[in-house]
PDB file of C-alpha atoms in Angstrom:
ATOM      1  CA  MET A  20      48.759 -73.030  23.403  1.00  0.00           C
ATOM      2  CA  SER A  21      53.525 -65.713  13.321  1.00  0.00           C
ATOM      3  CA  LEU A  22      56.639 -65.161   6.002  1.00  0.00           C
ATOM      4  CA  VAL A  23      58.843 -62.084   3.620  1.00  0.00           C
ATOM      5  CA  SER A  24      60.530 -63.625   6.905  1.00  0.00           C
ATOM      6  CA  GLY A  25      63.647 -63.604   5.147  1.00  0.00           C
ATOM      7  CA  TRP A  26      64.122 -63.052   1.667  1.00  0.00           C
ATOM      8  CA  VAL A  27      61.871 -62.649  -1.369  1.00  0.00           C
ATOM      9  CA  ARG A  28      63.235 -64.319  -4.379  1.00  0.00           C
ATOM     10  CA  GLN A  29      61.570 -63.633  -7.886  1.00  0.00           C
ATOM     11  CA  VAL A  30      60.103 -66.570  -9.612  1.00  0.00           C
ATOM     12  CA  LYS A  31      62.508 -66.877 -12.859  1.00  0.00           C
ATOM     13  CA  SER A  32      62.783 -70.428 -12.553  1.00  0.00           C
ATOM     14  CA  SER A  33      60.171 -73.162 -12.397  1.00  0.00           C
ATOM     15  CA  TRP A  34      59.004 -74.138  -9.106  1.00  0.00           C
ATOM     16  CA  ASP A  35      60.270 -77.254  -8.498  1.00  0.00           C
ATOM     17  CA  ALA A  36      63.621 -76.468  -9.054  1.00  0.00           C
ATOM     18  CA  LEU A  37      62.957 -73.381  -6.449  1.00  0.00           C
ATOM     19  CA  LEU A  38      61.481 -75.928  -4.160  1.00  0.00           C
ATOM     20  CA  GLY A  39      64.160 -78.567  -4.530  1.00  0.00           C
ATOM     21  CA  ARG A  40      66.506 -75.604  -3.917  1.00  0.00           C
ATOM     22  CA  SER A  41      64.939 -74.759  -0.496  1.00  0.00           C
ATOM     23  CA  LEU A  42      64.702 -78.066   0.707  1.00  0.00           C
ATOM     24  CA  LEU A  43      68.297 -78.984   0.586  1.00  0.00           C
ATOM     25  CA  SER A  44      69.425 -75.826   1.805  1.00  0.00           C
ATOM     26  CA  GLY A  45      67.484 -76.511   5.376  1.00  0.00           C
ATOM     27  CA  ILE A  46      66.729 -72.899   6.177  1.00  0.00           C
ATOM     28  CA  SER A  47      63.150 -71.503   5.682  1.00  0.00           C
ATOM     29  CA  VAL A  48      62.565 -69.752   2.271  1.00  0.00           C
ATOM     30  CA  VAL A  49      59.754 -66.857   1.675  1.00  0.00           C
ATOM     31  CA  VAL A  50      58.851 -67.071  -2.327  1.00  0.00           C
ATOM     32  CA  ALA A  51      57.149 -64.431  -3.810  1.00  0.00           C
ATOM     33  CA  LEU A  52      54.245 -66.381  -5.885  1.00  0.00           C
ATOM     34  CA  GLY A  53      53.442 -64.697  -9.134  1.00  0.00           C
ATOM     35  CA  LEU A  54      54.828 -61.588 -10.442  1.00  0.00           C
ATOM     36  CA  PRO A  55      57.489 -59.243  -8.903  1.00  0.00           C
ATOM     37  CA  ALA A  56      55.746 -56.428  -6.680  1.00  0.00           C
ATOM     38  CA  GLN A  57      56.112 -52.795  -7.313  1.00  0.00           C
ATOM     39  CA  ALA A  58      54.682 -50.579  -4.862  1.00  0.00           C
ATOM     40  CA  LEU A  59      53.281 -53.219  -2.424  1.00  0.00           C
ATOM     41  CA  GLN A  60      56.486 -54.277  -0.116  1.00  0.00           C
ATOM     42  CA  VAL A  61      55.951 -56.795   2.367  1.00  0.00           C
ATOM     43  CA  GLU A  62      58.647 -58.114   4.755  1.00  0.00           C
ATOM     44  CA  ILE A  63      58.084 -60.809   7.331  1.00  0.00           C
ATOM     45  CA  LYS A  64      60.050 -61.881  10.325  1.00  0.00           C
ATOM     46  CA  PRO A  65      61.767 -63.846  11.779  1.00  0.00           C
ATOM     47  CA  GLU A  66      63.497 -65.046   9.082  1.00  0.00           C
ATOM     48  CA  ASN A  67      63.711 -69.121   9.881  1.00  0.00           C
ATOM     49  CA  PRO A  68      60.521 -69.423  11.616  1.00  0.00           C
ATOM     50  CA  GLN A  69      59.332 -72.168  14.148  1.00  0.00           C
ATOM     51  CA  LEU A  70      56.573 -73.324  15.595  1.00  0.00           C
ATOM     52  CA  GLY A  71      55.664 -71.434  18.252  1.00  0.00           C
ATOM     53  CA  ASP A  72      56.843 -68.232  17.193  1.00  0.00           C
ATOM     54  CA  THR A  73      54.989 -65.252  16.663  1.00  0.00           C
ATOM     55  CA  LEU A  74      55.197 -63.757  12.475  1.00  0.00           C
ATOM     56  CA  SER A  75      55.556 -59.828  12.038  1.00  0.00           C
ATOM     57  CA  ILE A  76      54.613 -59.110   8.408  1.00  0.00           C
ATOM     58  CA  VAL A  77      54.748 -55.388   7.751  1.00  0.00           C
ATOM     59  CA  VAL A  78      53.046 -53.848   4.358  1.00  0.00           C
ATOM     60  CA  GLU A  79      54.047 -51.286   3.157  1.00  0.00           C
ATOM     61  CA  ASN A  80      51.517 -49.536   0.544  1.00  0.00           C
ATOM     62  CA  ASP A  81      51.754 -47.503  -2.143  1.00  0.00           C
ATOM     63  CA  PRO A  82      52.179 -43.925  -1.101  1.00  0.00           C
ATOM     64  CA  GLY A  83      48.828 -43.185  -2.918  1.00  0.00           C
ATOM     65  CA  GLU A  84      46.985 -45.794  -1.484  1.00  0.00           C
ATOM     66  CA  THR A  85      44.412 -44.754   0.811  1.00  0.00           C
ATOM     67  CA  GLU A  86      42.664 -48.539   2.050  1.00  0.00           C
ATOM     68  CA  ALA A  87      44.681 -50.232   4.542  1.00  0.00           C
ATOM     69  CA  PRO A  88      46.315 -53.709   2.793  1.00  0.00           C
ATOM     70  CA  THR A  89      44.271 -57.106   3.857  1.00  0.00           C
ATOM     71  CA  VAL A  90      46.368 -59.854   5.242  1.00  0.00           C
ATOM     72  CA  GLU A  91      45.028 -63.713   4.661  1.00  0.00           C
ATOM     73  CA  ILE A  92      46.750 -66.756   5.627  1.00  0.00           C
ATOM     74  CA  GLY A  93      44.796 -69.723   4.916  1.00  0.00           C
ATOM     75  CA  SER A  94      40.988 -69.418   5.323  1.00  0.00           C
ATOM     76  CA  GLN A  95      41.633 -66.631   7.896  1.00  0.00           C
ATOM     77  CA  THR A  96      42.317 -62.780   7.392  1.00  0.00           C
ATOM     78  CA  TYR A  97      44.440 -61.377  10.285  1.00  0.00           C
ATOM     79  CA  PRO A  98      43.517 -57.460  11.795  1.00  0.00           C
ATOM     80  CA  VAL A  99      46.418 -55.210  10.231  1.00  0.00           C
ATOM     81  CA  PHE A 100      47.280 -52.503  12.135  1.00  0.00           C
ATOM     82  CA  ALA A 101      49.016 -49.195  10.938  1.00  0.00           C
ATOM     83  CA  ILE A 102      52.384 -48.745  12.636  1.00  0.00           C
ATOM     84  CA  GLY A 103      53.530 -45.408  10.741  1.00  0.00           C
ATOM     85  CA  GLY A 104      53.477 -43.400   7.539  1.00  0.00           C
ATOM     86  CA  ASN A 105      51.620 -46.110   4.903  1.00  0.00           C
ATOM     87  CA  ARG A 106      52.942 -49.365   7.087  1.00  0.00           C
ATOM     88  CA  PHE A 107      50.957 -51.827   8.577  1.00  0.00           C
ATOM     89  CA  ARG A 108      51.463 -54.927  10.238  1.00  0.00           C
ATOM     90  CA  ALA A 109      49.884 -57.631  10.913  1.00  0.00           C
ATOM     91  CA  LEU A 110      50.433 -60.775  13.309  1.00  0.00           C
ATOM     92  CA  PHE A 111      50.340 -64.504  12.659  1.00  0.00           C
ATOM     93  CA  PRO A 112      50.880 -66.908  15.801  1.00  0.00           C
ATOM     94  CA  THR A 113      51.719 -70.780  15.149  1.00  0.00           C
ATOM     95  CA  THR A 114      51.365 -73.516  18.156  1.00  0.00           C
ATOM     96  CA  PRO A 115      53.118 -76.304  18.896  1.00  0.00           C
ATOM     97  CA  LEU A 116      49.867 -78.085  17.556  1.00  0.00           C
ATOM     98  CA  ASP A 117      50.160 -77.034  14.455  1.00  0.00           C
ATOM     99  CA  GLU A 118      51.459 -78.537  10.930  1.00  0.00           C
ATOM    100  CA  PRO A 119      55.329 -77.697  10.057  1.00  0.00           C
ATOM    101  CA  GLY A 120      55.696 -76.918   6.576  1.00  0.00           C
ATOM    102  CA  ARG A 121      54.377 -73.972   3.882  1.00  0.00           C
ATOM    103  CA  GLN A 122      52.253 -71.152   4.658  1.00  0.00           C
ATOM    104  CA  VAL A 123      50.983 -69.289   1.905  1.00  0.00           C
ATOM    105  CA  VAL A 124      50.469 -65.411   2.835  1.00  0.00           C
ATOM    106  CA  ARG A 125      47.892 -63.567   0.881  1.00  0.00           C
ATOM    107  CA  VAL A 126      48.608 -59.898   0.591  1.00  0.00           C
ATOM    108  CA  THR A 127      46.367 -57.587  -0.888  1.00  0.00           C
ATOM    109  CA  GLY A 128      46.748 -53.860  -1.235  1.00  0.00           C
ATOM    110  CA  GLY A 129      44.742 -51.918  -3.884  1.00  0.00           C
ATOM    111  CA  GLU A 130      44.686 -53.377  -6.957  1.00  0.00           C
ATOM    112  CA  GLU A 131      47.857 -55.516  -6.380  1.00  0.00           C
ATOM    113  CA  VAL A 132      47.657 -58.898  -4.713  1.00  0.00           C
ATOM    114  CA  GLN A 133      50.927 -60.840  -3.353  1.00  0.00           C
ATOM    115  CA  ASN A 134      51.135 -64.023  -2.485  1.00  0.00           C
ATOM    116  CA  LEU A 135      54.220 -65.387  -0.445  1.00  0.00           C
ATOM    117  CA  ALA A 136      55.248 -69.137   0.941  1.00  0.00           C
ATOM    118  CA  VAL A 137      56.504 -68.898   4.030  1.00  0.00           C
ATOM    119  CA  TRP A 138      58.034 -72.750   5.325  1.00  0.00           C
ATOM    120  CA  VAL A 139      57.776 -73.014   9.221  1.00  0.00           C
ATOM    121  CA  GLY A 140      59.869 -75.352  10.295  1.00  0.00           C
ATOM    122  CA  ASP A 141      59.340 -77.885  12.639  1.00  0.00           C
ATOM    123  CA  ARG A 142      60.577 -78.021  16.721  1.00  0.00           C
ATOM    124  CA  SER A 143      60.660 -80.762  19.564  1.00  0.00           C
ATOM    125  CA  PHE A 144      58.890 -80.107  22.755  1.00  0.00           C
ATOM    126  CA  PRO A 145      59.836 -82.349  25.686  1.00  0.00           C
ATOM    127  CA  THR A 146      57.392 -84.678  27.571  1.00  0.00           C
ATOM    128  CA  GLN A 147      56.736 -84.357  31.550  1.00  0.00           C
ATOM    129  CA  SER A 148      55.006 -85.874  34.016  1.00  0.00           C
ATOM    130  CA  ILE A 149      53.158 -83.881  36.693  1.00  0.00           C
ATOM    131  CA  TRP A 150      51.365 -85.308  39.456  1.00  0.00           C
ATOM    132  CA  LEU A 151      48.928 -83.510  41.533  1.00  0.00           C
ATOM    133  CA  PRO A 152      48.136 -83.657  45.074  1.00  0.00           C
ATOM    134  CA  PRO A 153      44.762 -85.538  45.946  1.00  0.00           C
ATOM    135  CA  ASP A 154      42.857 -82.576  47.264  1.00  0.00           C
ATOM    136  CA  LYS A 155      43.415 -81.071  43.350  1.00  0.00           C
ATOM    137  CA  GLU A 156      43.413 -83.964  41.285  1.00  0.00           C
ATOM    138  CA  ASP A 157      40.190 -84.225  40.328  1.00  0.00           C
ATOM    139  CA  LEU A 158      39.941 -80.175  39.502  1.00  0.00           C
ATOM    140  CA  GLN A 159      37.804 -79.897  36.421  1.00  0.00           C
ATOM    141  CA  GLY A 160      37.320 -75.778  36.120  1.00  0.00           C
ATOM    142  CA  THR A 161      34.072 -74.183  36.196  1.00  0.00           C
ATOM    143  CA  ASP A 162      31.680 -72.879  33.205  1.00  0.00           C
ATOM    144  CA  TYR A 163      32.564 -69.066  34.807  1.00  0.00           C
ATOM    145  CA  GLU A 164      36.165 -69.490  34.478  1.00  0.00           C
ATOM    146  CA  PHE A 165      36.494 -70.801  31.317  1.00  0.00           C
ATOM    147  CA  ASP A 166      33.852 -68.541  29.770  1.00  0.00           C
ATOM    148  CA  ARG A 167      36.277 -65.308  31.684  1.00  0.00           C
ATOM    149  CA  VAL A 168      39.606 -66.231  30.380  1.00  0.00           C
ATOM    150  CA  ASP A 169      37.953 -67.485  26.644  1.00  0.00           C
ATOM    151  CA  GLU A 170      36.238 -63.799  26.616  1.00  0.00           C
ATOM    152  CA  PHE A 171      39.716 -62.348  27.521  1.00  0.00           C
ATOM    153  CA  LYS A 172      41.563 -64.367  25.198  1.00  0.00           C
ATOM    154  CA  GLU A 173      39.551 -62.884  22.036  1.00  0.00           C
ATOM    155  CA  LEU A 174      40.166 -58.969  22.803  1.00  0.00           C
ATOM    156  CA  VAL A 175      41.619 -57.465  19.603  1.00  0.00           C
ATOM    157  CA  THR A 176      42.036 -53.625  21.262  1.00  0.00           C
ATOM    158  CA  PRO A 177      43.050 -51.195  18.167  1.00  0.00           C
ATOM    159  CA  GLN A 178      45.914 -49.394  20.609  1.00  0.00           C
ATOM    160  CA  LYS A 179      48.983 -50.543  20.919  1.00  0.00           C
ATOM    161  CA  PHE A 180      49.909 -50.421  24.422  1.00  0.00           C
ATOM    162  CA  TRP A 181      53.478 -52.328  24.664  1.00  0.00           C
ATOM    163  CA  ASN A 182      56.786 -50.621  23.680  1.00  0.00           C
ATOM    164  CA  GLY A 183      59.786 -52.753  23.058  1.00  0.00           C
ATOM    165  CA  PRO A 184      60.748 -56.109  23.962  1.00  0.00           C
ATOM    166  CA  PHE A 185      58.842 -57.673  26.737  1.00  0.00           C
ATOM    167  CA  LEU A 186      60.140 -58.105  30.582  1.00  0.00           C
ATOM    168  CA  ARG A 187      60.871 -61.245  32.748  1.00  0.00           C
ATOM    169  CA  PRO A 188      57.270 -61.250  34.778  1.00  0.00           C
ATOM    170  CA  ASN A 189      59.397 -62.862  37.638  1.00  0.00           C
ATOM    171  CA  ASN A 190      62.703 -63.628  38.891  1.00  0.00           C
ATOM    172  CA  GLY A 191      62.767 -67.160  39.848  1.00  0.00           C
ATOM    173  CA  VAL A 192      63.833 -69.897  38.114  1.00  0.00           C
ATOM    174  CA  VAL A 193      62.175 -71.301  34.643  1.00  0.00           C
ATOM    175  CA  THR A 194      61.344 -74.449  35.941  1.00  0.00           C
ATOM    176  CA  THR A 195      59.047 -75.019  32.939  1.00  0.00           C
ATOM    177  CA  ILE A 196      59.319 -74.234  29.059  1.00  0.00           C
ATOM    178  CA  PHE A 197      56.883 -73.193  26.623  1.00  0.00           C
ATOM    179  CA  GLY A 198      55.834 -76.113  24.097  1.00  0.00           C
ATOM    180  CA  VAL A 199      56.334 -78.853  27.364  1.00  0.00           C
ATOM    181  CA  ARG A 200      53.549 -81.664  26.433  1.00  0.00           C
ATOM    182  CA  ARG A 201      52.363 -83.584  29.697  1.00  0.00           C
ATOM    183  CA  TYR A 202      50.963 -86.858  31.342  1.00  0.00           C
ATOM    184  CA  TYR A 203      48.969 -85.902  34.376  1.00  0.00           C
ATOM    185  CA  ASN A 204      48.972 -88.143  37.051  1.00  0.00           C
ATOM    186  CA  GLY A 205      49.848 -90.693  34.529  1.00  0.00           C
ATOM    187  CA  VAL A 206      47.278 -89.940  31.842  1.00  0.00           C
ATOM    188  CA  PHE A 207      48.590 -87.779  28.442  1.00  0.00           C
ATOM    189  CA  ALA A 208      46.841 -84.956  27.941  1.00  0.00           C
ATOM    190  CA  GLU A 209      46.107 -84.907  24.019  1.00  0.00           C
ATOM    191  CA  ASP A 210      45.762 -81.752  22.397  1.00  0.00           C
ATOM    192  CA  TYR A 211      47.968 -80.331  25.112  1.00  0.00           C
ATOM    193  CA  TYR A 212      51.140 -77.888  25.346  1.00  0.00           C
ATOM    194  CA  HIS A 213      52.292 -76.056  28.276  1.00  0.00           C
ATOM    195  CA  ARG A 214      51.170 -72.434  26.900  1.00  0.00           C
ATOM    196  CA  GLY A 215      53.572 -70.667  28.662  1.00  0.00           C
ATOM    197  CA  VAL A 216      56.802 -70.468  30.868  1.00  0.00           C
ATOM    198  CA  ASP A 217      56.748 -71.079  34.237  1.00  0.00           C
ATOM    199  CA  TYR A 218      58.753 -69.470  36.798  1.00  0.00           C
ATOM    200  CA  GLY A 219      59.712 -70.811  40.274  1.00  0.00           C
ATOM    201  CA  GLY A 220      59.450 -67.740  42.106  1.00  0.00           C
ATOM    202  CA  ALA A 221      59.186 -67.405  46.102  1.00  0.00           C
ATOM    203  CA  SER A 222      55.555 -67.966  47.442  1.00  0.00           C
ATOM    204  CA  GLY A 223      54.917 -63.825  47.584  1.00  0.00           C
ATOM    205  CA  SER A 224      57.387 -62.434  45.208  1.00  0.00           C
ATOM    206  CA  ALA A 225      56.573 -59.859  42.947  1.00  0.00           C
ATOM    207  CA  VAL A 226      54.955 -60.241  39.500  1.00  0.00           C
ATOM    208  CA  VAL A 227      55.174 -57.793  36.977  1.00  0.00           C
ATOM    209  CA  ALA A 228      53.285 -56.632  33.835  1.00  0.00           C
ATOM    210  CA  PRO A 229      55.983 -58.391  31.169  1.00  0.00           C
ATOM    211  CA  ALA A 230      54.628 -55.184  29.318  1.00  0.00           C
ATOM    212  CA  GLY A 231      52.089 -52.047  29.155  1.00  0.00           C
ATOM    213  CA  GLY A 232      48.942 -52.416  28.716  1.00  0.00           C
ATOM    214  CA  ARG A 233      44.937 -52.321  30.420  1.00  0.00           C
ATOM    215  CA  ILE A 234      44.087 -55.136  33.132  1.00  0.00           C
ATOM    216  CA  ALA A 235      41.255 -56.504  31.352  1.00  0.00           C
ATOM    217  CA  LEU A 236      40.746 -59.705  33.323  1.00  0.00           C
ATOM    218  CA  VAL A 237      40.972 -60.215  37.463  1.00  0.00           C
ATOM    219  CA  GLY A 238      40.147 -64.012  38.218  1.00  0.00           C
ATOM    220  CA  ARG A 239      39.652 -65.498  42.279  1.00  0.00           C
ATOM    221  CA  GLU A 240      39.981 -68.869  43.300  1.00  0.00           C
ATOM    222  CA  ALA A 241      37.421 -68.377  45.713  1.00  0.00           C
ATOM    223  CA  ASP A 242      34.815 -67.282  42.941  1.00  0.00           C
ATOM    224  CA  GLY A 243      35.434 -69.965  40.716  1.00  0.00           C
ATOM    225  CA  PHE A 244      38.912 -69.644  39.285  1.00  0.00           C
ATOM    226  CA  GLU A 245      39.361 -73.914  40.247  1.00  0.00           C
ATOM    227  CA  ILE A 246      42.267 -74.461  37.551  1.00  0.00           C
ATOM    228  CA  HIS A 247      43.765 -70.810  37.095  1.00  0.00           C
ATOM    229  CA  GLY A 248      44.007 -69.767  40.376  1.00  0.00           C
ATOM    230  CA  ASN A 249      44.214 -65.904  41.498  1.00  0.00           C
ATOM    231  CA  THR A 250      44.834 -64.725  37.769  1.00  0.00           C
ATOM    232  CA  VAL A 251      45.710 -61.266  36.035  1.00  0.00           C
ATOM    233  CA  GLY A 252      44.918 -60.952  32.485  1.00  0.00           C
ATOM    234  CA  ILE A 253      47.070 -57.894  30.261  1.00  0.00           C
ATOM    235  CA  ASP A 254      45.701 -56.423  27.119  1.00  0.00           C
ATOM    236  CA  HIS A 255      48.799 -54.947  25.244  1.00  0.00           C
ATOM    237  CA  GLY A 256      46.477 -54.380  22.855  1.00  0.00           C
ATOM    238  CA  GLN A 257      46.359 -55.241  18.865  1.00  0.00           C
ATOM    239  CA  GLY A 258      45.251 -59.173  20.080  1.00  0.00           C
ATOM    240  CA  VAL A 259      48.929 -59.285  22.041  1.00  0.00           C
ATOM    241  CA  LEU A 260      47.389 -60.906  25.961  1.00  0.00           C
ATOM    242  CA  SER A 261      49.880 -61.663  28.770  1.00  0.00           C
ATOM    243  CA  ILE A 262      48.008 -64.161  31.170  1.00  0.00           C
ATOM    244  CA  LEU A 263      49.512 -64.399  34.804  1.00  0.00           C
ATOM    245  CA  ILE A 264      47.990 -67.463  36.821  1.00  0.00           C
ATOM    246  CA  HIS A 265      48.389 -69.125  40.230  1.00  0.00           C
ATOM    247  CA  LEU A 266      48.910 -65.980  42.125  1.00  0.00           C
ATOM    248  CA  SER A 267      48.803 -65.870  45.506  1.00  0.00           C
ATOM    249  CA  ARG A 268      47.881 -61.751  45.648  1.00  0.00           C
ATOM    250  CA  ILE A 269      46.176 -58.981  42.743  1.00  0.00           C
ATOM    251  CA  ASP A 270      47.372 -56.156  43.568  1.00  0.00           C
ATOM    252  CA  VAL A 271      45.357 -54.696  40.757  1.00  0.00           C
ATOM    253  CA  LYS A 272      41.469 -54.191  39.491  1.00  0.00           C
ATOM    254  CA  GLU A 273      40.068 -54.486  35.914  1.00  0.00           C
ATOM    255  CA  GLY A 274      40.353 -51.298  34.427  1.00  0.00           C
ATOM    256  CA  ASP A 275      43.840 -50.778  35.551  1.00  0.00           C
ATOM    257  CA  MET A 276      46.524 -49.423  32.973  1.00  0.00           C
ATOM    258  CA  VAL A 277      49.535 -50.349  33.743  1.00  0.00           C
ATOM    259  CA  LYS A 278      53.385 -50.173  32.676  1.00  0.00           C
ATOM    260  CA  ALA A 279      55.621 -52.562  32.271  1.00  0.00           C
ATOM    261  CA  GLY A 280      57.715 -53.484  35.410  1.00  0.00           C
ATOM    262  CA  GLN A 281      54.598 -52.623  37.708  1.00  0.00           C
ATOM    263  CA  ILE A 282      53.638 -55.133  40.359  1.00  0.00           C
ATOM    264  CA  VAL A 283      50.502 -57.026  39.619  1.00  0.00           C
ATOM    265  CA  GLY A 284      50.399 -59.442  42.391  1.00  0.00           C
ATOM    266  CA  GLY A 285      52.826 -62.202  43.783  1.00  0.00           C
ATOM    267  CA  VAL A 286      53.677 -65.785  42.942  1.00  0.00           C
ATOM    268  CA  GLY A 287      51.443 -68.737  44.441  1.00  0.00           C
ATOM    269  CA  SER A 288      50.298 -71.729  44.395  1.00  0.00           C
ATOM    270  CA  THR A 289      46.469 -71.459  43.653  1.00  0.00           C
ATOM    271  CA  GLY A 290      44.443 -73.405  41.408  1.00  0.00           C
ATOM    272  CA  ALA A 291      45.734 -76.586  39.653  1.00  0.00           C
ATOM    273  CA  SER A 292      49.455 -76.334  41.098  1.00  0.00           C
ATOM    274  CA  THR A 293      51.882 -78.332  42.611  1.00  0.00           C
ATOM    275  CA  GLY A 294      53.876 -75.681  44.617  1.00  0.00           C
ATOM    276  CA  PRO A 295      54.677 -72.077  44.398  1.00  0.00           C
ATOM    277  CA  HIS A 296      55.146 -70.509  40.947  1.00  0.00           C
ATOM    278  CA  LEU A 297      54.451 -68.118  38.101  1.00  0.00           C
ATOM    279  CA  HIS A 298      52.526 -69.248  35.043  1.00  0.00           C
ATOM    280  CA  TRP A 299      53.421 -66.306  32.418  1.00  0.00           C
ATOM    281  CA  GLY A 300      51.103 -67.142  29.297  1.00  0.00           C
ATOM    282  CA  LEU A 301      51.251 -65.035  25.798  1.00  0.00           C
ATOM    283  CA  TYR A 302      48.150 -65.255  23.585  1.00  0.00           C
ATOM    284  CA  VAL A 303      48.333 -63.775  19.515  1.00  0.00           C
ATOM    285  CA  HIS A 304      44.512 -63.634  18.289  1.00  0.00           C
ATOM    286  CA  GLY A 305      43.630 -66.326  20.743  1.00  0.00           C
ATOM    287  CA  ARG A 306      46.586 -68.358  20.507  1.00  0.00           C
ATOM    288  CA  ALA A 307      49.387 -69.631  23.099  1.00  0.00           C
ATOM    289  CA  VAL A 308      52.711 -68.832  21.559  1.00  0.00           C
ATOM    290  CA  ASP A 309      56.129 -68.748  22.858  1.00  0.00           C
ATOM    291  CA  PRO A 310      56.567 -65.632  25.075  1.00  0.00           C
ATOM    292  CA  VAL A 311      60.855 -65.955  24.930  1.00  0.00           C
ATOM    293  CA  PRO A 312      60.958 -64.227  21.261  1.00  0.00           C
ATOM    294  CA  TRP A 313      58.889 -61.223  22.371  1.00  0.00           C
ATOM    295  CA  ARG A 314      61.169 -60.669  25.477  1.00  0.00           C
ATOM    296  CA  PHE A 315      64.444 -60.991  23.236  1.00  0.00           C
ATOM    297  CA  GLU A 316      63.303 -59.387  20.137  1.00  0.00           C
ATOM    298  CA  GLY A 317      60.578 -57.693  20.736  1.00  0.00           C
ATOM    299  CA  PHE A 318      57.475 -56.783  18.089  1.00  0.00           C
ATOM    300  CA  GLU A 319      57.462 -53.099  17.282  1.00  0.00           C
TER     301      GLU A 319
END
C-alpha cells in the first residue's frame, strides 16, 4: 500500500463561494487559507492529484531564514530536505486506502505560516481474482520476513541517490497495475491493494535497478521469505524505496551501491506467486505509492 500543486488563489471572497467554484470546476484546487504569503513560497505538484500519487511540496524560504521549514499534514510532520539554495522539499504519499478529498498542508518557515488546502481526487481500481497453487495457498509468511521488510520500509536516508525519472525494472508486459483489489482463492483481501506493478517477464530475464541507490535489503526464500520470495530492496534516499520480489536469483549484496539500469537479479516465481513475474513496489515514507508517475515525471 503525496497541495500549491497547481495554482494558489488569495482568499478575497468568502470560503463558501470559493469552495463552490472548486466543486463545480471538477478539478483539484489548492487554496491559501489565510493571508497571502510574502517571503515563503510553496509549490505543490502534481496539479490534479489522485489517490496513489506522491505529492511534492517545494518550499522556498526567505533568503535570510537559516532554519529549514516544517511541513505538516494532518497530525504528521513530514521530513524536509534541502534541494538547492534556500529551497526545500517534502514528499507526501497517498494510497488507494485513503479517503479522497480535502487535505490541509501546514508550512512553517521562520515566523510565517501558510495553511494550504489540496483536493486529492478519487480513483477507480479494478478487482482481480488470484488462485494460488495448493503448495502456496497456505503460506502465512514468517516473523523474520515481515520484521526485515518493515525495518526496510522505515528507512529515511538524508542523501538523495536517484537522478531523473525512474526506469522500468523489466522489459516484460505489465500484467497487474498498481492499486488492484484482490480475491485470493475466493476470499476478498480486506485492507489490501496491489502495492506495485507486475511485469510478466521471462524466467531469469534481467531485473534492473529503477534508480540509483543502496542495496538495503536482501531476503531469500530459503531463509524464510515465504511470501515475498527472493527479494531485493533499494534505498533511493529521502524515504523513497524500491522493493523487487519473487526473484529467481539475486546478483547483489546488502550495502552495494547500484546505478539506474544495473542488473540486480532475475525474474522468478519464488514466494506467493502463480508464475514467473517481477513485482516492483515503490514506497515513500513507508507507504506504497503508484510507481508510474515516478517513471514519466520524476521528482527532482
